[in-house]
GROMACS .gro file of N, CA and C in nm:
model
  510
    1ILE      N    1   1.676   1.616   2.142
    1ILE     CA    2   1.727   1.497   2.210
    1ILE      C    3   1.606   1.413   2.250
    2ILE      N    4   1.615   1.286   2.217
    2ILE     CA    5   1.509   1.193   2.257
    2ILE      C    6   1.567   1.090   2.353
    3GLU      N    7   1.481   1.034   2.437
    3GLU     CA    8   1.523   0.930   2.529
    3GLU      C    9   1.476   0.795   2.477
    4VAL      N   10   1.568   0.700   2.480
    4VAL     CA   11   1.534   0.563   2.444
    4VAL      C   12   1.556   0.480   2.570
    5HIS      N   13   1.454   0.411   2.613
    5HIS     CA   14   1.462   0.327   2.732
    5HIS      C   15   1.485   0.183   2.690
    6LYS      N   16   1.572   0.116   2.763
    6LYS     CA   17   1.605  -0.023   2.732
    6LYS      C   18   1.608  -0.104   2.860
    7VAL      N   19   1.557  -0.226   2.852
    7VAL     CA   20   1.576  -0.322   2.959
    7VAL      C   21   1.681  -0.418   2.905
    8VAL      N   22   1.797  -0.419   2.971
    8VAL     CA   23   1.912  -0.496   2.925
    8VAL      C   24   1.922  -0.622   3.010
    9LEU      N   25   1.931  -0.737   2.943
    9LEU     CA   26   1.937  -0.866   3.013
    9LEU      C   27   2.061  -0.944   2.973
   10THR      N   28   2.115  -1.018   3.068
   10THR     CA   29   2.222  -1.114   3.041
   10THR      C   30   2.181  -1.244   3.107
   11MET      N   31   2.163  -1.350   3.027
   11MET     CA   32   2.118  -1.480   3.076
   11MET      C   33   2.219  -1.588   3.039
   12ILE      N   34   2.228  -1.690   3.126
   12ILE     CA   35   2.316  -1.804   3.100
   12ILE      C   36   2.231  -1.928   3.073
   13PHE      N   37   2.260  -1.995   2.962
   13PHE     CA   38   2.193  -2.120   2.925
   13PHE      C   39   2.297  -2.233   2.932
   14PRO      N   40   2.304  -2.305   3.045
   14PRO     CA   41   2.408  -2.407   3.061
   14PRO      C   42   2.386  -2.532   2.977
   15SER      N   43   2.264  -2.558   2.935
   15SER     CA   44   2.237  -2.681   2.861
   15SER      C   45   2.267  -2.669   2.712
   16ILE      N   46   2.311  -2.551   2.668
   16ILE     CA   47   2.341  -2.531   2.526
   16ILE      C   48   2.493  -2.526   2.508
   17ASP      N   49   2.539  -2.593   2.405
   17ASP     CA   50   2.681  -2.588   2.368
   17ASP      C   51   2.698  -2.475   2.266
   18ILE      N   52   2.794  -2.390   2.288
   18ILE     CA   53   2.815  -2.274   2.200
   18ILE      C   54   2.838  -2.315   2.055
   19SER      N   55   2.892  -2.434   2.033
   19SER     CA   56   2.919  -2.479   1.896
   19SER      C   57   2.789  -2.503   1.818
   20ALA      N   58   2.677  -2.519   1.887
   20ALA     CA   59   2.549  -2.539   1.818
   20ALA      C   60   2.514  -2.418   1.731
   21PHE      N   61   2.566  -2.303   1.766
   21PHE     CA   62   2.533  -2.181   1.692
   21PHE      C   63   2.606  -2.171   1.559
   22SER      N   64   2.698  -2.263   1.534
   22SER     CA   65   2.763  -2.264   1.402
   22SER      C   66   2.667  -2.316   1.295
   23ASP      N   67   2.561  -2.383   1.338
   23ASP     CA   68   2.454  -2.427   1.246
   23ASP      C   69   2.359  -2.308   1.230
   24SER      N   70   2.352  -2.253   1.110
   24SER     CA   71   2.272  -2.131   1.088
   24SER      C   72   2.124  -2.152   1.118
   25THR      N   73   2.071  -2.272   1.095
   25THR     CA   74   1.931  -2.298   1.124
   25THR      C   75   1.907  -2.296   1.275
   26TYR      N   76   1.996  -2.361   1.349
   26TYR     CA   77   1.986  -2.360   1.495
   26TYR      C   78   1.994  -2.217   1.546
   27ASP      N   79   2.092  -2.142   1.496
   27ASP     CA   80   2.113  -2.004   1.539
   27ASP      C   81   1.988  -1.919   1.514
   28SER      N   82   1.933  -1.925   1.393
   28SER     CA   83   1.816  -1.842   1.362
   28SER      C   84   1.693  -1.888   1.440
   29ASN      N   85   1.677  -2.018   1.461
   29ASN     CA   86   1.564  -2.067   1.541
   29ASN      C   87   1.575  -2.021   1.686
   30PHE      N   88   1.695  -2.029   1.743
   30PHE     CA   89   1.716  -1.983   1.880
   30PHE      C   90   1.683  -1.835   1.891
   31ARG      N   91   1.739  -1.757   1.802
   31ARG     CA   92   1.717  -1.612   1.808
   31ARG      C   93   1.569  -1.575   1.797
   32ALA      N   94   1.499  -1.637   1.704
   32ALA     CA   95   1.356  -1.607   1.686
   32ALA      C   96   1.276  -1.647   1.810
   33ALA      N   97   1.303  -1.767   1.864
   33ALA     CA   98   1.229  -1.814   1.981
   33ALA      C   99   1.262  -1.729   2.104
   34TYR      N  100   1.388  -1.693   2.120
   34TYR     CA  101   1.429  -1.610   2.234
   34TYR      C  102   1.357  -1.475   2.230
   35LYS      N  103   1.356  -1.413   2.112
   35LYS     CA  104   1.290  -1.284   2.097
   35LYS      C  105   1.140  -1.294   2.126
   36ARG      N  106   1.078  -1.402   2.075
   36ARG     CA  107   0.934  -1.421   2.101
   36ARG      C  108   0.907  -1.433   2.250
   37ARG      N  109   0.990  -1.510   2.321
   37ARG     CA  110   0.969  -1.529   2.464
   37ARG      C  111   0.978  -1.398   2.541
   38LEU      N  112   1.079  -1.319   2.511
   38LEU     CA  113   1.091  -1.191   2.582
   38LEU      C  114   0.981  -1.094   2.541
   39ALA      N  115   0.941  -1.096   2.417
   39ALA     CA  116   0.836  -1.006   2.369
   39ALA      C  117   0.700  -1.045   2.426
   40ASP      N  118   0.674  -1.174   2.434
   40ASP     CA  119   0.544  -1.220   2.482
   40ASP      C  120   0.517  -1.179   2.627
   41ARG      N  121   0.622  -1.149   2.701
   41ARG     CA  122   0.608  -1.113   2.842
   41ARG      C  123   0.508  -0.998   2.860
   42ASN      N  124   0.511  -0.900   2.775
   42ASN     CA  125   0.420  -0.786   2.785
   42ASN      C  126   0.356  -0.754   2.651
   43ALA      N  127   0.333  -0.856   2.571
   43ALA     CA  128   0.269  -0.840   2.440
   43ALA      C  129   0.342  -0.737   2.354
   44LEU      N  130   0.473  -0.748   2.349
   44LEU     CA  131   0.554  -0.660   2.266
   44LEU      C  132   0.576  -0.723   2.130
   45ASP      N  133   0.616  -0.642   2.036
   45ASP     CA  134   0.656  -0.694   1.905
   45ASP      C  135   0.797  -0.751   1.920
   46PRO      N  136   0.824  -0.870   1.868
   46PRO     CA  137   0.959  -0.927   1.879
   46PRO      C  138   1.069  -0.838   1.822
   47SER      N  139   1.035  -0.747   1.732
   47SER     CA  140   1.138  -0.658   1.677
   47SER      C  141   1.193  -0.562   1.782
   48ALA      N  142   1.124  -0.548   1.896
   48ALA     CA  143   1.174  -0.463   2.005
   48ALA      C  144   1.288  -0.531   2.080
   49VAL      N  145   1.303  -0.662   2.062
   49VAL     CA  146   1.407  -0.738   2.131
   49VAL      C  147   1.528  -0.748   2.039
   50ARG      N  148   1.643  -0.711   2.091
   50ARG     CA  149   1.768  -0.721   2.015
   50ARG      C  150   1.865  -0.810   2.090
   51ILE      N  151   1.918  -0.908   2.022
   51ILE     CA  152   2.023  -0.990   2.081
   51ILE      C  153   2.155  -0.922   2.047
   52LYS      N  154   2.223  -0.877   2.150
   52LYS     CA  155   2.348  -0.804   2.130
   52LYS      C  156   2.465  -0.900   2.109
   53ALA      N  157   2.463  -1.015   2.179
   53ALA     CA  158   2.573  -1.110   2.167
   53ALA      C  159   2.529  -1.246   2.221
   54ILE      N  160   2.583  -1.349   2.160
   54ILE     CA  161   2.573  -1.485   2.213
   54ILE      C  162   2.718  -1.529   2.225
   55ARG      N  163   2.759  -1.558   2.350
   55ARG     CA  164   2.901  -1.585   2.373
   55ARG      C  165   2.921  -1.706   2.463
   56PRO      N  166   3.041  -1.761   2.463
   56PRO     CA  167   3.068  -1.879   2.546
   56PRO      C  168   3.068  -1.844   2.694
   57GLY      N  169   3.060  -1.949   2.774
   57GLY     CA  170   3.053  -1.940   2.919
   57GLY      C  171   2.925  -2.014   2.955
   58SER      N  172   2.918  -2.143   2.919
   58SER     CA  173   2.797  -2.215   2.884
   58SER      C  174   2.753  -2.142   2.759
   59VAL      N  175   2.636  -2.082   2.759
   59VAL     CA  176   2.600  -1.987   2.654
   59VAL      C  177   2.544  -1.866   2.726
   60VAL      N  178   2.604  -1.753   2.702
   60VAL     CA  179   2.561  -1.628   2.764
   60VAL      C  180   2.496  -1.544   2.654
   61VAL      N  181   2.373  -1.501   2.680
   61VAL     CA  182   2.301  -1.420   2.583
   61VAL      C  183   2.283  -1.280   2.641
   62ASP      N  184   2.338  -1.183   2.571
   62ASP     CA  185   2.320  -1.042   2.606
   62ASP      C  186   2.213  -0.987   2.513
   63SER      N  187   2.111  -0.928   2.571
   63SER     CA  188   2.002  -0.876   2.487
   63SER      C  189   1.946  -0.750   2.551
   64GLU      N  190   1.861  -0.684   2.473
   64GLU     CA  191   1.793  -0.565   2.522
   64GLU      C  192   1.656  -0.557   2.459
   65VAL      N  193   1.563  -0.501   2.535
   65VAL     CA  194   1.429  -0.475   2.485
   65VAL      C  195   1.418  -0.323   2.479
   66VAL      N  196   1.388  -0.272   2.361
   66VAL     CA  197   1.391  -0.127   2.337
   66VAL      C  198   1.249  -0.071   2.345
   67PHE      N  199   1.237   0.037   2.419
   67PHE     CA  200   1.110   0.108   2.435
   67PHE      C  201   1.133   0.250   2.386
   68ASN      N  202   1.069   0.286   2.276
   68ASN     CA  203   1.088   0.421   2.222
   68ASN      C  204   0.952   0.485   2.196
   69ASP      N  205   0.954   0.611   2.168
   69ASP     CA  206   0.828   0.684   2.151
   69ASP      C  207   0.762   0.660   2.016
   70GLU      N  208   0.828   0.582   1.929
   70GLU     CA  209   0.763   0.545   1.804
   70GLU      C  210   0.657   0.438   1.829
   71ILE      N  211   0.675   0.361   1.937
   71ILE     CA  212   0.584   0.250   1.966
   71ILE      C  213   0.500   0.278   2.090
   72PHE      N  214   0.559   0.345   2.190
   72PHE     CA  215   0.492   0.365   2.318
   72PHE      C  216   0.466   0.513   2.343
   73GLN      N  217   0.348   0.542   2.399
   73GLN     CA  218   0.320   0.681   2.436
   73GLN      C  219   0.412   0.724   2.549
   74ASP      N  220   0.439   0.633   2.642
   74ASP     CA  221   0.525   0.663   2.755
   74ASP      C  222   0.632   0.553   2.765
   75PRO      N  223   0.742   0.566   2.688
   75PRO     CA  224   0.843   0.460   2.687
   75PRO      C  225   0.905   0.434   2.823
   76GLU      N  226   0.919   0.538   2.904
   76GLU     CA  227   0.978   0.519   3.037
   76GLU      C  228   0.891   0.429   3.123
   77ALA      N  229   0.761   0.456   3.126
   77ALA     CA  230   0.669   0.375   3.206
   77ALA      C  231   0.665   0.231   3.153
   78ALA      N  232   0.662   0.216   3.022
   78ALA     CA  233   0.658   0.081   2.963
   78ALA      C  234   0.784   0.003   3.000
   79ALA      N  235   0.900   0.067   2.995
   79ALA     CA  236   1.025   0.000   3.032
   79ALA      C  237   1.026  -0.036   3.180
   80GLN      N  238   0.975   0.054   3.265
   80GLN     CA  239   0.970   0.026   3.408
   80GLN      C  240   0.879  -0.093   3.439
   81ILE      N  241   0.764  -0.098   3.373
   81ILE     CA  242   0.671  -0.210   3.394
   81ILE      C  243   0.735  -0.341   3.349
   82TYR      N  244   0.799  -0.338   3.233
   82TYR     CA  245   0.864  -0.459   3.182
   82TYR      C  246   0.976  -0.502   3.276
   83HIS      N  247   1.058  -0.409   3.318
   83HIS     CA  248   1.167  -0.439   3.411
   83HIS      C  249   1.112  -0.501   3.539
   84GLN      N  250   1.006  -0.442   3.591
   84GLN     CA  251   0.946  -0.494   3.714
   84GLN      C  252   0.891  -0.634   3.694
   85SER      N  253   0.833  -0.660   3.576
   85SER     CA  254   0.778  -0.794   3.550
   85SER      C  255   0.888  -0.901   3.547
   86LEU      N  256   1.009  -0.861   3.510
   86LEU     CA  257   1.121  -0.955   3.506
   86LEU      C  258   1.194  -0.969   3.640
   87THR      N  259   1.173  -0.873   3.728
   87THR     CA  260   1.245  -0.875   3.855
   87THR      C  261   1.155  -0.892   3.977
   88SER      N  262   1.026  -0.913   3.954
   88SER     CA  263   0.930  -0.921   4.065
   88SER      C  264   0.958  -1.039   4.158
   89THR      N  265   1.009  -1.147   4.104
   89THR     CA  266   1.048  -1.263   4.185
   89THR      C  267   1.184  -1.309   4.134
   90PRO      N  268   1.258  -1.385   4.217
   90PRO     CA  269   1.389  -1.431   4.171
   90PRO      C  270   1.385  -1.513   4.042
   91SER      N  271   1.275  -1.581   4.016
   91SER     CA  272   1.268  -1.666   3.897
   91SER      C  273   1.182  -1.607   3.786
   92ALA      N  274   1.141  -1.483   3.797
   92ALA     CA  275   1.050  -1.423   3.698
   92ALA      C  276   1.107  -1.429   3.557
   93ALA      N  277   1.233  -1.393   3.540
   93ALA     CA  278   1.292  -1.392   3.406
   93ALA      C  279   1.318  -1.533   3.355
   94THR      N  280   1.370  -1.621   3.440
   94THR     CA  281   1.399  -1.758   3.394
   94THR      C  282   1.271  -1.835   3.365
   95SER      N  283   1.160  -1.799   3.432
   95SER     CA  284   1.034  -1.869   3.408
   95SER      C  285   0.982  -1.846   3.267
   96LEU      N  286   1.027  -1.739   3.201
   96LEU     CA  287   0.987  -1.716   3.062
   96LEU      C  288   1.026  -1.833   2.973
   97PHE      N  289   1.130  -1.904   3.012
   97PHE     CA  290   1.187  -2.008   2.927
   97PHE      C  291   1.156  -2.149   2.977
   98GLN      N  292   1.066  -2.161   3.076
   98GLN     CA  293   1.029  -2.293   3.125
   98GLN      C  294   0.954  -2.369   3.016
   99ASP      N  295   0.974  -2.498   3.011
   99ASP     CA  296   0.908  -2.580   2.910
   99ASP      C  297   0.757  -2.580   2.931
  100THR      N  298   0.686  -2.579   2.821
  100THR     CA  299   0.541  -2.593   2.822
  100THR      C  300   0.506  -2.699   2.720
  101ASP      N  301   0.383  -2.745   2.722
  101ASP     CA  302   0.341  -2.850   2.628
  101ASP      C  303   0.352  -2.804   2.483
  102ASP      N  304   0.318  -2.680   2.456
  102ASP     CA  305   0.325  -2.629   2.319
  102ASP      C  306   0.450  -2.543   2.300
  103ASP      N  307   0.559  -2.590   2.358
  103ASP     CA  308   0.681  -2.511   2.364
  103ASP      C  309   0.746  -2.491   2.228
  104ASP      N  310   0.776  -2.367   2.199
  104ASP     CA  311   0.852  -2.336   2.077
  104ASP      C  312   0.998  -2.311   2.111
  105PHE      N  313   1.032  -2.310   2.240
  105PHE     CA  314   1.169  -2.284   2.283
  105PHE      C  315   1.228  -2.413   2.334
  106LYS      N  316   1.295  -2.487   2.249
  106LYS     CA  317   1.349  -2.620   2.281
  106LYS      C  318   1.497  -2.611   2.317
  107PHE      N  319   1.534  -2.505   2.383
  107PHE     CA  320   1.676  -2.480   2.405
  107PHE      C  321   1.716  -2.488   2.552
  108GLY      N  322   1.623  -2.525   2.639
  108GLY     CA  323   1.654  -2.532   2.781
  108GLY      C  324   1.633  -2.398   2.849
  109SER      N  325   1.622  -2.402   2.978
  109SER     CA  326   1.600  -2.281   3.056
  109SER      C  327   1.732  -2.220   3.099
  110PRO      N  328   1.733  -2.090   3.113
  110PRO     CA  329   1.856  -2.030   3.165
  110PRO      C  330   1.873  -2.068   3.312
  111ALA      N  331   1.996  -2.095   3.351
  111ALA     CA  332   2.023  -2.129   3.490
  111ALA      C  333   2.023  -2.005   3.576
  112ALA      N  334   2.060  -1.896   3.516
  112ALA     CA  335   2.068  -1.772   3.593
  112ALA      C  336   2.051  -1.652   3.502
  113VAL      N  337   2.007  -1.548   3.564
  113VAL     CA  338   2.004  -1.419   3.497
  113VAL      C  339   2.113  -1.337   3.564
  114LEU      N  340   2.216  -1.304   3.489
  114LEU     CA  341   2.327  -1.229   3.546
  114LEU      C  342   2.290  -1.086   3.576
  115SER      N  343   2.210  -1.027   3.490
  115SER     CA  344   2.168  -0.889   3.515
  115SER      C  345   2.042  -0.855   3.438
  116ILE      N  346   1.965  -0.769   3.499
  116ILE     CA  347   1.850  -0.707   3.434
  116ILE      C  348   1.854  -0.562   3.477
  117GLU      N  349   1.876  -0.475   3.382
  117GLU     CA  350   1.891  -0.332   3.413
  117GLU      C  351   1.803  -0.248   3.322
  118HIS      N  352   1.761  -0.136   3.374
  118HIS     CA  353   1.686  -0.038   3.296
  118HIS      C  354   1.783   0.074   3.261
  119HIS      N  355   1.810   0.092   3.132
  119HIS     CA  356   1.902   0.197   3.085
  119HIS      C  357   1.823   0.303   3.011
  120VAL      N  358   1.875   0.423   3.016
  120VAL     CA  359   1.818   0.533   2.938
  120VAL      C  360   1.930   0.591   2.854
  121GLU      N  361   1.906   0.601   2.726
  121GLU     CA  362   2.002   0.664   2.636
  121GLU      C  363   1.940   0.791   2.583
  122ARG      N  364   2.018   0.895   2.582
  122ARG     CA  365   1.973   1.020   2.522
  122ARG      C  366   2.039   1.029   2.385
  123VAL      N  367   1.955   1.036   2.286
  123VAL     CA  368   2.002   1.032   2.149
  123VAL      C  369   1.965   1.163   2.081
  124HIS      N  370   2.061   1.220   2.011
  124HIS     CA  371   2.030   1.339   1.932
  124HIS      C  372   1.952   1.292   1.811
  125SER      N  373   1.834   1.342   1.803
  125SER     CA  374   1.755   1.306   1.686
  125SER      C  375   1.791   1.401   1.574
  126SER      N  376   1.810   1.344   1.461
  126SER     CA  377   1.837   1.430   1.346
  126SER      C  378   1.704   1.490   1.302
  127PRO      N  379   1.708   1.609   1.252
  127PRO     CA  380   1.582   1.668   1.209
  127PRO      C  381   1.521   1.582   1.099
  128PRO      N  382   1.392   1.578   1.094
  128PRO     CA  383   1.330   1.496   0.990
  128PRO      C  384   1.373   1.543   0.852
  129SER      N  385   1.387   1.449   0.765
  129SER     CA  386   1.424   1.483   0.628
  129SER      C  387   1.312   1.563   0.565
  130PRO      N  388   1.348   1.664   0.491
  130PRO     CA  389   1.242   1.739   0.425
  130PRO      C  390   1.176   1.652   0.319
  131PRO      N  391   1.051   1.678   0.293
  131PRO     CA  392   0.985   1.598   0.190
  131PRO      C  393   1.054   1.621   0.056
  132PRO      N  394   1.047   1.523  -0.031
  132PRO     CA  395   1.111   1.542  -0.161
  132PRO      C  396   1.051   1.663  -0.232
  133THR      N  397   1.135   1.732  -0.301
  133THR     CA  398   1.089   1.850  -0.375
  133THR      C  399   1.011   1.803  -0.497
  134PRO      N  400   0.889   1.851  -0.509
  134PRO     CA  401   0.812   1.811  -0.627
  134PRO      C  402   0.874   1.872  -0.751
  135PRO      N  403   0.854   1.808  -0.864
  135PRO     CA  404   0.909   1.865  -0.986
  135PRO      C  405   0.847   2.002  -1.011
  136ILE      N  406   0.928   2.091  -1.060
  136ILE     CA  407   0.880   2.227  -1.086
  136ILE      C  408   0.825   2.232  -1.228
  137GLU      N  409   0.703   2.272  -1.236
  137GLU     CA  410   0.642   2.286  -1.367
  137GLU      C  411   0.665   2.429  -1.411
  138PRO      N  412   0.712   2.448  -1.533
  138PRO     CA  413   0.742   2.585  -1.576
  138PRO      C  414   0.616   2.669  -1.582
  139SER      N  415   0.631   2.792  -1.538
  139SER     CA  416   0.519   2.884  -1.549
  139SER      C  417   0.517   2.930  -1.695
  140PRO      N  418   0.409   2.989  -1.738
  140PRO     CA  419   0.406   3.033  -1.878
  140PRO      C  420   0.523   3.123  -1.914
  141SER      N  421   0.572   3.203  -1.818
  141SER     CA  422   0.682   3.292  -1.853
  141SER      C  423   0.815   3.217  -1.861
  142GLN      N  424   0.825   3.095  -1.803
  142GLN     CA  425   0.947   3.015  -1.809
  142GLN      C  426   0.944   2.914  -1.923
  143ASP      N  427   0.829   2.893  -1.979
  143ASP     CA  428   0.813   2.791  -2.082
  143ASP      C  429   0.865   2.846  -2.214
  144PRO      N  430   0.967   2.780  -2.273
  144PRO     CA  431   1.023   2.832  -2.398
  144PRO      C  432   0.923   2.827  -2.513
  145THR      N  433   0.816   2.754  -2.499
  145THR     CA  434   0.718   2.749  -2.608
  145THR      C  435   0.602   2.844  -2.582
  146TYR      N  436   0.615   2.933  -2.481
  146TYR     CA  437   0.507   3.026  -2.451
  146TYR      C  438   0.552   3.166  -2.487
  147PRO      N  439   0.485   3.247  -2.549
  147PRO     CA  440   0.358   3.216  -2.614
  147PRO      C  441   0.382   3.126  -2.734
  148PRO      N  442   0.281   3.053  -2.770
  148PRO     CA  443   0.300   2.962  -2.884
  148PRO      C  444   0.337   3.041  -3.009
  149PRO      N  445   0.419   2.979  -3.093
  149PRO     CA  446   0.459   3.052  -3.215
  149PRO      C  447   0.336   3.085  -3.300
  150ILE      N  448   0.342   3.199  -3.366
  150ILE     CA  449   0.231   3.241  -3.452
  150ILE      C  450   0.256   3.182  -3.590
  151GLU      N  451   0.163   3.106  -3.632
  151GLU     CA  452   0.175   3.045  -3.763
  151GLU      C  453   0.085   3.121  -3.860
  152PRO      N  454   0.131   3.134  -3.981
  152PRO     CA  455   0.046   3.206  -4.078
  152PRO      C  456  -0.081   3.127  -4.103
  153PRO      N  457  -0.190   3.198  -4.124
  153PRO     CA  458  -0.315   3.127  -4.150
  153PRO      C  459  -0.307   3.054  -4.284
  154GLN      N  460  -0.382   2.951  -4.292
  154GLN     CA  461  -0.383   2.872  -4.415
  154GLN      C  462  -0.487   2.929  -4.513
  155ASP      N  463  -0.482   3.058  -4.539
  155ASP     CA  464  -0.578   3.126  -4.625
  155ASP      C  465  -0.509   3.155  -4.758
  156PRO      N  466  -0.574   3.121  -4.872
  156PRO     CA  467  -0.510   3.147  -5.001
  156PRO      C  468  -0.488   3.295  -5.027
  157ALA      N  469  -0.556   3.379  -4.957
  157ALA     CA  470  -0.540   3.523  -4.979
  157ALA      C  471  -0.424   3.579  -4.898
  158TYR      N  472  -0.351   3.493  -4.831
  158TYR     CA  473  -0.239   3.537  -4.749
  158TYR      C  474  -0.116   3.543  -4.837
  159PRO      N  475  -0.032   3.631  -4.833
  159PRO     CA  476  -0.035   3.751  -4.753
  159PRO      C  477  -0.140   3.848  -4.804
  160PRO      N  478  -0.186   3.933  -4.717
  160PRO     CA  479  -0.291   4.026  -4.757
  160PRO      C  480  -0.242   4.122  -4.866
  161PRO      N  481  -0.334   4.166  -4.948
  161PRO     CA  482  -0.295   4.260  -5.052
  161PRO      C  483  -0.234   4.385  -4.991
  162GLY      N  484  -0.137   4.439  -5.053
  162GLY     CA  485  -0.072   4.558  -5.005
  162GLY      C  486   0.044   4.526  -4.913
  163HIS      N  487   0.075   4.399  -4.896
  163HIS     CA  488   0.187   4.360  -4.810
  163HIS      C  489   0.314   4.396  -4.883
  164LEU      N  490   0.403   4.470  -4.821
  164LEU     CA  491   0.518   4.526  -4.889
  164LEU      C  492   0.613   4.421  -4.946
  165GLU      N  493   0.624   4.307  -4.881
  165GLU     CA  494   0.721   4.207  -4.928
  165GLU      C  495   0.680   4.151  -5.062
  166ASP      N  496   0.553   4.145  -5.089
  166ASP     CA  497   0.508   4.082  -5.211
  166ASP      C  498   0.494   4.183  -5.327
  167GLU      N  499   0.492   4.308  -5.297
  167GLU     CA  500   0.475   4.407  -5.401
  167GLU      C  501   0.610   4.468  -5.436
  168HIS      N  502   0.633   4.485  -5.560
  168HIS     CA  503   0.756   4.550  -5.602
  168HIS      C  504   0.723   4.694  -5.637
  169VAL      N  505   0.787   4.781  -5.569
  169VAL     CA  506   0.764   4.923  -5.595
  169VAL      C  507   0.882   4.975  -5.674
  170ASP      N  508   0.853   5.038  -5.787
  170ASP     CA  509   0.961   5.092  -5.871
  170ASP      C  510   0.992   5.232  -5.837
   0.00000   0.00000   0.00000
């Protein structure tokens, strides 16, 4: 059993109309920028951020940042630090989305963060897959061509004199 730590967030973006997400370019740009903003908070890889849902109610974004032992030596501590960085002040999480001069997030700031929680999931890890079986090379005793067939020598004196098959005995 392995533990996967997650910081789960729910944010409301009142300046976005949910219908904007029907444009696939807008949707993919929002998702990429959102993930970058949450990842940049603690120099995480954006692939650690998962958007679970984008739903109406202004626009509500449910997401999670995953901390596992494939990336972190101590996923629990990393998740706790990240959670604390988002909850240290009332505006810590919403400040991630404040406009800057070189802003890549042109979607407005969230008006509120509905929740920021640290979850732990215990997952049964499947045993690692065994390495592929290498091809079996036949041993000499399994090789149908072993021992190699004996071919008669290319000698004109063959068969040797006195060989019974060639001599007719009366």
